[in-house]
Amino acid sequence: QVQLVESGGGVVQPGRSLRLSCAASGFTFGSFSMHWVRQAPGKGLEWVAFISYDGSNKYYTDSVKGRFTISRDNSKNTLYVQMNSLSADDTGVYYCARGASVYSKSDWGNFDYWGQGTLVTVSS
Amino acid sequence: QSALTQPASVSGSPGQSITISCTGTSSDVGSYNYVSWYQQHPGKAPKLMIYEVSNRPSGVPDRFSGSKSGNTASLTISGLQAEDEADYYCSSYTSRTTVFGGGTKLTVL
């Protein structure tokens, strides 16, 4: 069965960095695009970033452009997001979600599987 | 991109039907048939319930249905059950980004 397991969250001071990981199993990771989505405490969902199946295309929400970098290692079935210059506004649960298969008509996908999330708290 | 507009809350009794609306713009909901709906129970990850406006993933009961007219998408749940009580979010693809709705809390009375 499809499994996505995030890790790397924790408490970090404003201005510092953190790298999150998402370990995938149960499907051919290298054939799917992937996303990061976050949820601030008590708030709604916010799309953060996209990476194509081969890592050649990456897109970000405006608020993280220049600070976050999404990447993947298909040999390790793992998705990453490097988060720099963190602020309190970045606090929340970060989910990885599966996008589309390389065989789909769209590369974006429908977020059909989600991990359990990892909590990032930015606080001094 | 602004968030899609959903009612903050809806409620219904067991067995009844409810509809949750999701209003966007001609740049998102109105332009793409990539509208999805997610169910989220407290402390849990979101679960895909409807994709591409009206398609149900395997395992989702046919009590859940989706539709779209113009810039507004809708999720209808018929035959409400206690376990349907949750937060529901809509989303739409738009120009290399995804925008979510603010979420609707469904209470089963």
PDB file of C-alpha atoms in Angstrom:
ATOM      1  CA  GLN A   1       0.000   0.000   0.000  1.00  0.00           C
ATOM      2  CA  VAL A   2       1.074   3.576  -0.606  1.00  0.00           C
ATOM      3  CA  GLN A   3       2.864   5.110   2.349  1.00  0.00           C
ATOM      4  CA  LEU A   4       4.328   8.552   2.810  1.00  0.00           C
ATOM      5  CA  VAL A   5       6.203   9.266   6.032  1.00  0.00           C
ATOM      6  CA  GLU A   6       7.429  12.763   6.825  1.00  0.00           C
ATOM      7  CA  SER A   7      10.212  13.552   9.263  1.00  0.00           C
ATOM      8  CA  GLY A   8      12.511  16.380  10.245  1.00  0.00           C
ATOM      9  CA  GLY A   9      10.088  18.720  11.972  1.00  0.00           C
ATOM     10  CA  GLY A  10      10.799  20.402  15.270  1.00  0.00           C
ATOM     11  CA  VAL A  11      11.266  23.707  17.028  1.00  0.00           C
ATOM     12  CA  VAL A  12      13.556  26.179  15.276  1.00  0.00           C
ATOM     13  CA  GLN A  13      14.434  29.805  15.932  1.00  0.00           C
ATOM     14  CA  PRO A  14      13.386  32.539  13.496  1.00  0.00           C
ATOM     15  CA  GLY A  15      15.906  32.979  10.707  1.00  0.00           C
ATOM     16  CA  ARG A  16      17.241  29.437  10.996  1.00  0.00           C
ATOM     17  CA  SER A  17      16.892  26.513   8.604  1.00  0.00           C
ATOM     18  CA  LEU A  18      15.284  23.096   8.610  1.00  0.00           C
ATOM     19  CA  ARG A  19      15.094  20.220   6.127  1.00  0.00           C
ATOM     20  CA  LEU A  20      12.071  17.981   5.963  1.00  0.00           C
ATOM     21  CA  SER A  21      12.014  14.530   4.393  1.00  0.00           C
ATOM     22  CA  CYS A  22       9.215  12.363   3.052  1.00  0.00           C
ATOM     23  CA  ALA A  23       9.963   8.659   2.623  1.00  0.00           C
ATOM     24  CA  ALA A  24       7.748   6.969   0.043  1.00  0.00           C
ATOM     25  CA  SER A  25       6.883   3.303  -0.361  1.00  0.00           C
ATOM     26  CA  GLY A  26       4.268   1.113  -1.987  1.00  0.00           C
ATOM     27  CA  PHE A  27       4.471   2.749  -5.413  1.00  0.00           C
ATOM     28  CA  THR A  28       7.023   3.665  -8.075  1.00  0.00           C
ATOM     29  CA  PHE A  29       8.168   6.938  -6.526  1.00  0.00           C
ATOM     30  CA  GLY A  30      10.267   7.969  -9.509  1.00  0.00           C
ATOM     31  CA  SER A  31       7.186   7.945 -11.750  1.00  0.00           C
ATOM     32  CA  PHE A  32       5.147  10.462  -9.761  1.00  0.00           C
ATOM     33  CA  SER A  33       5.256  14.188  -9.192  1.00  0.00           C
ATOM     34  CA  MET A  34       5.087  15.252  -5.551  1.00  0.00           C
ATOM     35  CA  HIS A  35       3.898  18.206  -3.481  1.00  0.00           C
ATOM     36  CA  TRP A  36       4.383  19.779  -0.076  1.00  0.00           C
ATOM     37  CA  VAL A  37       1.284  21.221   1.619  1.00  0.00           C
ATOM     38  CA  ARG A  38       1.226  22.910   5.018  1.00  0.00           C
ATOM     39  CA  GLN A  39      -1.385  23.725   7.626  1.00  0.00           C
ATOM     40  CA  ALA A  40      -0.907  26.391  10.266  1.00  0.00           C
ATOM     41  CA  PRO A  41      -2.377  25.547  13.693  1.00  0.00           C
ATOM     42  CA  GLY A  42      -6.150  25.756  13.531  1.00  0.00           C
ATOM     43  CA  LYS A  43      -6.047  26.984   9.938  1.00  0.00           C
ATOM     44  CA  GLY A  44      -6.683  25.627   6.472  1.00  0.00           C
ATOM     45  CA  LEU A  45      -4.469  23.919   3.944  1.00  0.00           C
ATOM     46  CA  GLU A  46      -1.877  25.828   1.928  1.00  0.00           C
ATOM     47  CA  TRP A  47      -0.046  24.429  -1.074  1.00  0.00           C
ATOM     48  CA  VAL A  48       3.697  25.023  -0.768  1.00  0.00           C
ATOM     49  CA  ALA A  49       5.663  23.404  -3.582  1.00  0.00           C
ATOM     50  CA  PHE A  50       5.648  20.971  -6.519  1.00  0.00           C
ATOM     51  CA  ILE A  51       8.350  18.856  -8.099  1.00  0.00           C
ATOM     52  CA  SER A  52       8.018  16.845 -11.284  1.00  0.00           C
ATOM     53  CA  TYR A  53       8.728  13.112 -11.364  1.00  0.00           C
ATOM     54  CA  ASP A  54      12.308  13.639 -12.498  1.00  0.00           C
ATOM     55  CA  GLY A  55      12.999  16.833 -10.559  1.00  0.00           C
ATOM     56  CA  SER A  56      13.290  18.955 -13.686  1.00  0.00           C
ATOM     57  CA  ASN A  57      10.369  21.252 -12.860  1.00  0.00           C
ATOM     58  CA  LYS A  58       9.730  22.953  -9.543  1.00  0.00           C
ATOM     59  CA  TYR A  59       7.106  25.483  -8.513  1.00  0.00           C
ATOM     60  CA  TYR A  60       6.506  27.352  -5.252  1.00  0.00           C
ATOM     61  CA  THR A  61       3.877  29.446  -3.584  1.00  0.00           C
ATOM     62  CA  ASP A  62       4.903  33.111  -3.557  1.00  0.00           C
ATOM     63  CA  SER A  63       5.483  33.299   0.198  1.00  0.00           C
ATOM     64  CA  VAL A  64       8.293  30.709   0.120  1.00  0.00           C
ATOM     65  CA  LYS A  65       9.991  31.558  -3.167  1.00  0.00           C
ATOM     66  CA  GLY A  66      13.693  32.153  -2.628  1.00  0.00           C
ATOM     67  CA  ARG A  67      13.584  30.566   0.842  1.00  0.00           C
ATOM     68  CA  PHE A  68      12.384  26.985   0.273  1.00  0.00           C
ATOM     69  CA  THR A  69      13.840  24.434  -2.107  1.00  0.00           C
ATOM     70  CA  ILE A  70      12.048  21.227  -3.021  1.00  0.00           C
ATOM     71  CA  SER A  71      14.100  18.279  -4.205  1.00  0.00           C
ATOM     72  CA  ARG A  72      13.950  14.516  -4.534  1.00  0.00           C
ATOM     73  CA  ASP A  73      16.214  11.499  -4.611  1.00  0.00           C
ATOM     74  CA  ASN A  74      14.512   8.830  -6.668  1.00  0.00           C
ATOM     75  CA  SER A  75      17.210   6.286  -5.771  1.00  0.00           C
ATOM     76  CA  LYS A  76      16.186   6.690  -2.121  1.00  0.00           C
ATOM     77  CA  ASN A  77      12.436   7.130  -2.742  1.00  0.00           C
ATOM     78  CA  THR A  78      12.588  10.335  -0.752  1.00  0.00           C
ATOM     79  CA  LEU A  79      11.227  13.860  -1.170  1.00  0.00           C
ATOM     80  CA  TYR A  80      12.780  16.837   0.596  1.00  0.00           C
ATOM     81  CA  VAL A  81      12.143  20.471   1.299  1.00  0.00           C
ATOM     82  CA  GLN A  82      14.946  22.710   2.495  1.00  0.00           C
ATOM     83  CA  MET A  83      13.486  25.641   4.424  1.00  0.00           C
ATOM     84  CA  ASN A  84      15.689  28.691   5.056  1.00  0.00           C
ATOM     85  CA  SER A  85      15.089  32.052   6.738  1.00  0.00           C
ATOM     86  CA  LEU A  86      12.163  30.628   8.673  1.00  0.00           C
ATOM     87  CA  SER A  87       9.643  32.915  10.321  1.00  0.00           C
ATOM     88  CA  ALA A  88       6.685  32.414  12.637  1.00  0.00           C
ATOM     89  CA  ASP A  89       4.412  32.411   9.580  1.00  0.00           C
ATOM     90  CA  ASP A  90       6.020  29.123   8.519  1.00  0.00           C
ATOM     91  CA  THR A  91       4.795  27.357  11.655  1.00  0.00           C
ATOM     92  CA  GLY A  92       2.503  24.432  10.956  1.00  0.00           C
ATOM     93  CA  VAL A  93       2.150  20.804   9.992  1.00  0.00           C
ATOM     94  CA  TYR A  94       3.884  19.987   6.725  1.00  0.00           C
ATOM     95  CA  TYR A  95       2.447  17.208   4.598  1.00  0.00           C
ATOM     96  CA  CYS A  96       3.872  15.568   1.523  1.00  0.00           C
ATOM     97  CA  ALA A  97       1.292  14.473  -1.018  1.00  0.00           C
ATOM     98  CA  ARG A  98       1.478  12.428  -4.171  1.00  0.00           C
ATOM     99  CA  GLY A  99       0.889  14.153  -7.489  1.00  0.00           C
ATOM    100  CA  ALA A 100       0.422  12.612 -10.887  1.00  0.00           C
ATOM    101  CA  SER A 101       1.859   9.601 -12.623  1.00  0.00           C
ATOM    102  CA  VAL A 102       4.216  10.265 -15.505  1.00  0.00           C
ATOM    103  CA  TYR A 103       1.546   8.622 -17.670  1.00  0.00           C
ATOM    104  CA  SER A 104      -1.217  11.033 -16.630  1.00  0.00           C
ATOM    105  CA  LYS A 105      -2.515  13.730 -18.948  1.00  0.00           C
ATOM    106  CA  SER A 106      -1.527  16.364 -16.399  1.00  0.00           C
ATOM    107  CA  ASP A 107       1.704  16.358 -14.380  1.00  0.00           C
ATOM    108  CA  TRP A 108       0.085  18.069 -11.390  1.00  0.00           C
ATOM    109  CA  GLY A 109      -2.088  15.338  -9.930  1.00  0.00           C
ATOM    110  CA  ASN A 110      -4.858  15.208  -7.377  1.00  0.00           C
ATOM    111  CA  PHE A 111      -3.023  14.789  -4.056  1.00  0.00           C
ATOM    112  CA  ASP A 112      -4.400  11.269  -3.788  1.00  0.00           C
ATOM    113  CA  TYR A 113      -2.164  10.139  -0.921  1.00  0.00           C
ATOM    114  CA  TRP A 114      -0.873  12.175   2.013  1.00  0.00           C
ATOM    115  CA  GLY A 115       1.625  11.527   4.753  1.00  0.00           C
ATOM    116  CA  GLN A 116       0.761  11.961   8.418  1.00  0.00           C
ATOM    117  CA  GLY A 117       2.572  15.286   8.561  1.00  0.00           C
ATOM    118  CA  THR A 118       5.470  16.699  10.560  1.00  0.00           C
ATOM    119  CA  LEU A 119       5.138  19.734  12.821  1.00  0.00           C
ATOM    120  CA  VAL A 120       7.414  22.722  12.338  1.00  0.00           C
ATOM    121  CA  THR A 121       7.384  25.362  15.055  1.00  0.00           C
ATOM    122  CA  VAL A 122       9.305  28.576  14.487  1.00  0.00           C
ATOM    123  CA  SER A 123       9.788  30.312  17.794  1.00  0.00           C
ATOM    124  CA  SER A 124      12.476  32.018  19.820  1.00  0.00           C
TER     125      SER A 124
ATOM    126  CA  GLN B   1      -3.742  33.614  -5.400  1.00  0.00           C
ATOM    127  CA  SER B   2      -6.676  34.087  -3.036  1.00  0.00           C
ATOM    128  CA  ALA B   3      -8.209  31.156  -1.246  1.00  0.00           C
ATOM    129  CA  LEU B   4     -11.402  29.665  -2.596  1.00  0.00           C
ATOM    130  CA  THR B   5     -14.503  30.618  -0.614  1.00  0.00           C
ATOM    131  CA  GLN B   6     -16.309  27.959   1.429  1.00  0.00           C
ATOM    132  CA  PRO B   7     -18.934  28.339   4.167  1.00  0.00           C
ATOM    133  CA  ALA B   8     -17.337  28.086   7.579  1.00  0.00           C
ATOM    134  CA  SER B   9     -19.798  25.482   8.763  1.00  0.00           C
ATOM    135  CA  VAL B  10     -22.703  23.321   7.684  1.00  0.00           C
ATOM    136  CA  SER B  11     -24.774  20.824   9.617  1.00  0.00           C
ATOM    137  CA  GLY B  12     -27.269  18.082   9.009  1.00  0.00           C
ATOM    138  CA  SER B  13     -28.984  15.182  10.705  1.00  0.00           C
ATOM    139  CA  PRO B  14     -28.159  11.547  10.020  1.00  0.00           C
ATOM    140  CA  GLY B  15     -29.720  10.417   6.772  1.00  0.00           C
ATOM    141  CA  GLN B  16     -30.082  13.919   5.391  1.00  0.00           C
ATOM    142  CA  SER B  17     -28.146  15.473   2.505  1.00  0.00           C
ATOM    143  CA  ILE B  18     -25.909  18.509   2.657  1.00  0.00           C
ATOM    144  CA  THR B  19     -24.055  20.522   0.044  1.00  0.00           C
ATOM    145  CA  ILE B  20     -20.850  22.486   0.537  1.00  0.00           C
ATOM    146  CA  SER B  21     -20.063  25.200  -1.985  1.00  0.00           C
ATOM    147  CA  CYS B  22     -16.641  26.330  -3.137  1.00  0.00           C
ATOM    148  CA  THR B  23     -16.465  29.594  -5.028  1.00  0.00           C
ATOM    149  CA  GLY B  24     -13.440  30.637  -7.004  1.00  0.00           C
ATOM    150  CA  THR B  25     -12.815  32.766 -10.052  1.00  0.00           C
ATOM    151  CA  SER B  26     -12.562  32.424 -13.805  1.00  0.00           C
ATOM    152  CA  SER B  27      -8.822  31.877 -13.284  1.00  0.00           C
ATOM    153  CA  ASP B  28      -9.148  28.762 -11.184  1.00  0.00           C
ATOM    154  CA  VAL B  29     -12.420  26.858 -10.668  1.00  0.00           C
ATOM    155  CA  GLY B  30     -13.941  28.391 -13.768  1.00  0.00           C
ATOM    156  CA  SER B  31     -11.020  27.503 -16.007  1.00  0.00           C
ATOM    157  CA  TYR B  32     -10.016  24.017 -14.970  1.00  0.00           C
ATOM    158  CA  ASN B  33     -11.777  20.754 -14.281  1.00  0.00           C
ATOM    159  CA  TYR B  34      -9.161  20.001 -11.648  1.00  0.00           C
ATOM    160  CA  VAL B  35     -11.292  20.617  -8.587  1.00  0.00           C
ATOM    161  CA  SER B  36     -10.811  18.242  -5.666  1.00  0.00           C
ATOM    162  CA  TRP B  37     -12.394  17.765  -2.262  1.00  0.00           C
ATOM    163  CA  TYR B  38     -10.661  16.526   0.877  1.00  0.00           C
ATOM    164  CA  GLN B  39     -11.982  15.266   4.201  1.00  0.00           C
ATOM    165  CA  GLN B  40      -9.942  15.880   7.325  1.00  0.00           C
ATOM    166  CA  HIS B  41     -10.731  14.487  10.749  1.00  0.00           C
ATOM    167  CA  PRO B  42      -9.115  16.193  13.772  1.00  0.00           C
ATOM    168  CA  GLY B  43      -5.429  15.413  14.049  1.00  0.00           C
ATOM    169  CA  LYS B  44      -5.427  13.404  10.835  1.00  0.00           C
ATOM    170  CA  ALA B  45      -4.118  13.941   7.337  1.00  0.00           C
ATOM    171  CA  PRO B  46      -6.504  15.055   4.604  1.00  0.00           C
ATOM    172  CA  LYS B  47      -8.126  12.321   2.526  1.00  0.00           C
ATOM    173  CA  LEU B  48      -9.064  12.738  -1.131  1.00  0.00           C
ATOM    174  CA  MET B  49     -12.820  12.326  -1.591  1.00  0.00           C
ATOM    175  CA  ILE B  50     -13.481  13.786  -5.057  1.00  0.00           C
ATOM    176  CA  TYR B  51     -11.087  14.613  -7.880  1.00  0.00           C
ATOM    177  CA  GLU B  52     -11.477  16.319 -11.250  1.00  0.00           C
ATOM    178  CA  VAL B  53     -14.815  17.804 -10.190  1.00  0.00           C
ATOM    179  CA  SER B  54     -16.876  14.641  -9.899  1.00  0.00           C
ATOM    180  CA  ASN B  55     -14.717  11.516  -9.755  1.00  0.00           C
ATOM    181  CA  ARG B  56     -14.535   9.345  -6.650  1.00  0.00           C
ATOM    182  CA  PRO B  57     -11.355   7.463  -5.751  1.00  0.00           C
ATOM    183  CA  SER B  58     -11.700   3.779  -5.076  1.00  0.00           C
ATOM    184  CA  GLY B  59     -13.108   3.188  -1.618  1.00  0.00           C
ATOM    185  CA  VAL B  60     -14.982   6.465  -1.263  1.00  0.00           C
ATOM    186  CA  PRO B  61     -18.705   5.820  -0.765  1.00  0.00           C
ATOM    187  CA  ASP B  62     -21.027   6.891  -3.558  1.00  0.00           C
ATOM    188  CA  ARG B  63     -22.830   9.062  -0.993  1.00  0.00           C
ATOM    189  CA  PHE B  64     -20.178  11.630  -1.890  1.00  0.00           C
ATOM    190  CA  SER B  65     -20.600  13.465  -5.176  1.00  0.00           C
ATOM    191  CA  GLY B  66     -19.153  16.567  -6.783  1.00  0.00           C
ATOM    192  CA  SER B  67     -20.213  19.034  -9.434  1.00  0.00           C
ATOM    193  CA  LYS B  68     -19.287  22.393 -10.877  1.00  0.00           C
ATOM    194  CA  SER B  69     -21.093  25.300 -12.477  1.00  0.00           C
ATOM    195  CA  GLY B  70     -19.130  28.295 -13.641  1.00  0.00           C
ATOM    196  CA  ASN B  71     -16.812  29.470 -10.896  1.00  0.00           C
ATOM    197  CA  THR B  72     -18.483  27.418  -8.153  1.00  0.00           C
ATOM    198  CA  ALA B  73     -17.917  23.786  -7.286  1.00  0.00           C
ATOM    199  CA  SER B  74     -20.044  21.776  -4.890  1.00  0.00           C
ATOM    200  CA  LEU B  75     -19.686  18.695  -2.730  1.00  0.00           C
ATOM    201  CA  THR B  76     -22.870  16.846  -1.829  1.00  0.00           C
ATOM    202  CA  ILE B  77     -23.040  14.206   0.868  1.00  0.00           C
ATOM    203  CA  SER B  78     -26.223  12.197   0.922  1.00  0.00           C
ATOM    204  CA  GLY B  79     -27.385   9.863   3.660  1.00  0.00           C
ATOM    205  CA  LEU B  80     -25.273  11.638   6.270  1.00  0.00           C
ATOM    206  CA  GLN B  81     -23.527   9.410   8.762  1.00  0.00           C
ATOM    207  CA  ALA B  82     -21.888  10.240  12.064  1.00  0.00           C
ATOM    208  CA  GLU B  83     -18.441   9.461  10.673  1.00  0.00           C
ATOM    209  CA  ASP B  84     -18.877  12.156   8.008  1.00  0.00           C
ATOM    210  CA  GLU B  85     -18.376  14.808  10.698  1.00  0.00           C
ATOM    211  CA  ALA B  86     -15.086  16.437   9.714  1.00  0.00           C
ATOM    212  CA  ASP B  87     -13.546  19.425   7.992  1.00  0.00           C
ATOM    213  CA  TYR B  88     -13.848  19.538   4.213  1.00  0.00           C
ATOM    214  CA  TYR B  89     -11.575  21.444   1.867  1.00  0.00           C
ATOM    215  CA  CYS B  90     -11.904  22.120  -1.822  1.00  0.00           C
ATOM    216  CA  SER B  91      -8.970  22.844  -4.084  1.00  0.00           C
ATOM    217  CA  SER B  92      -8.410  23.934  -7.649  1.00  0.00           C
ATOM    218  CA  TYR B  93      -5.420  23.808  -9.934  1.00  0.00           C
ATOM    219  CA  THR B  94      -4.489  27.143 -11.493  1.00  0.00           C
ATOM    220  CA  SER B  95      -1.429  28.014 -13.528  1.00  0.00           C
ATOM    221  CA  ARG B  96       1.274  25.939 -11.832  1.00  0.00           C
ATOM    222  CA  THR B  97      -0.158  26.315  -8.367  1.00  0.00           C
ATOM    223  CA  THR B  98      -3.001  24.902  -6.287  1.00  0.00           C
ATOM    224  CA  VAL B  99      -5.376  27.034  -4.293  1.00  0.00           C
ATOM    225  CA  PHE B 100      -7.395  25.612  -1.395  1.00  0.00           C
ATOM    226  CA  GLY B 101     -10.630  26.745   0.161  1.00  0.00           C
ATOM    227  CA  GLY B 102     -10.707  27.922   3.755  1.00  0.00           C
ATOM    228  CA  GLY B 103     -12.452  24.756   4.884  1.00  0.00           C
ATOM    229  CA  THR B 104     -15.956  23.864   6.050  1.00  0.00           C
ATOM    230  CA  LYS B 105     -16.716  22.175   9.344  1.00  0.00           C
ATOM    231  CA  LEU B 106     -19.487  19.616   8.901  1.00  0.00           C
ATOM    232  CA  THR B 107     -21.437  18.806  12.032  1.00  0.00           C
ATOM    233  CA  VAL B 108     -23.724  15.773  12.075  1.00  0.00           C
ATOM    234  CA  LEU B 109     -26.443  16.605  14.574  1.00  0.00           C
TER     235      LEU B 109
END
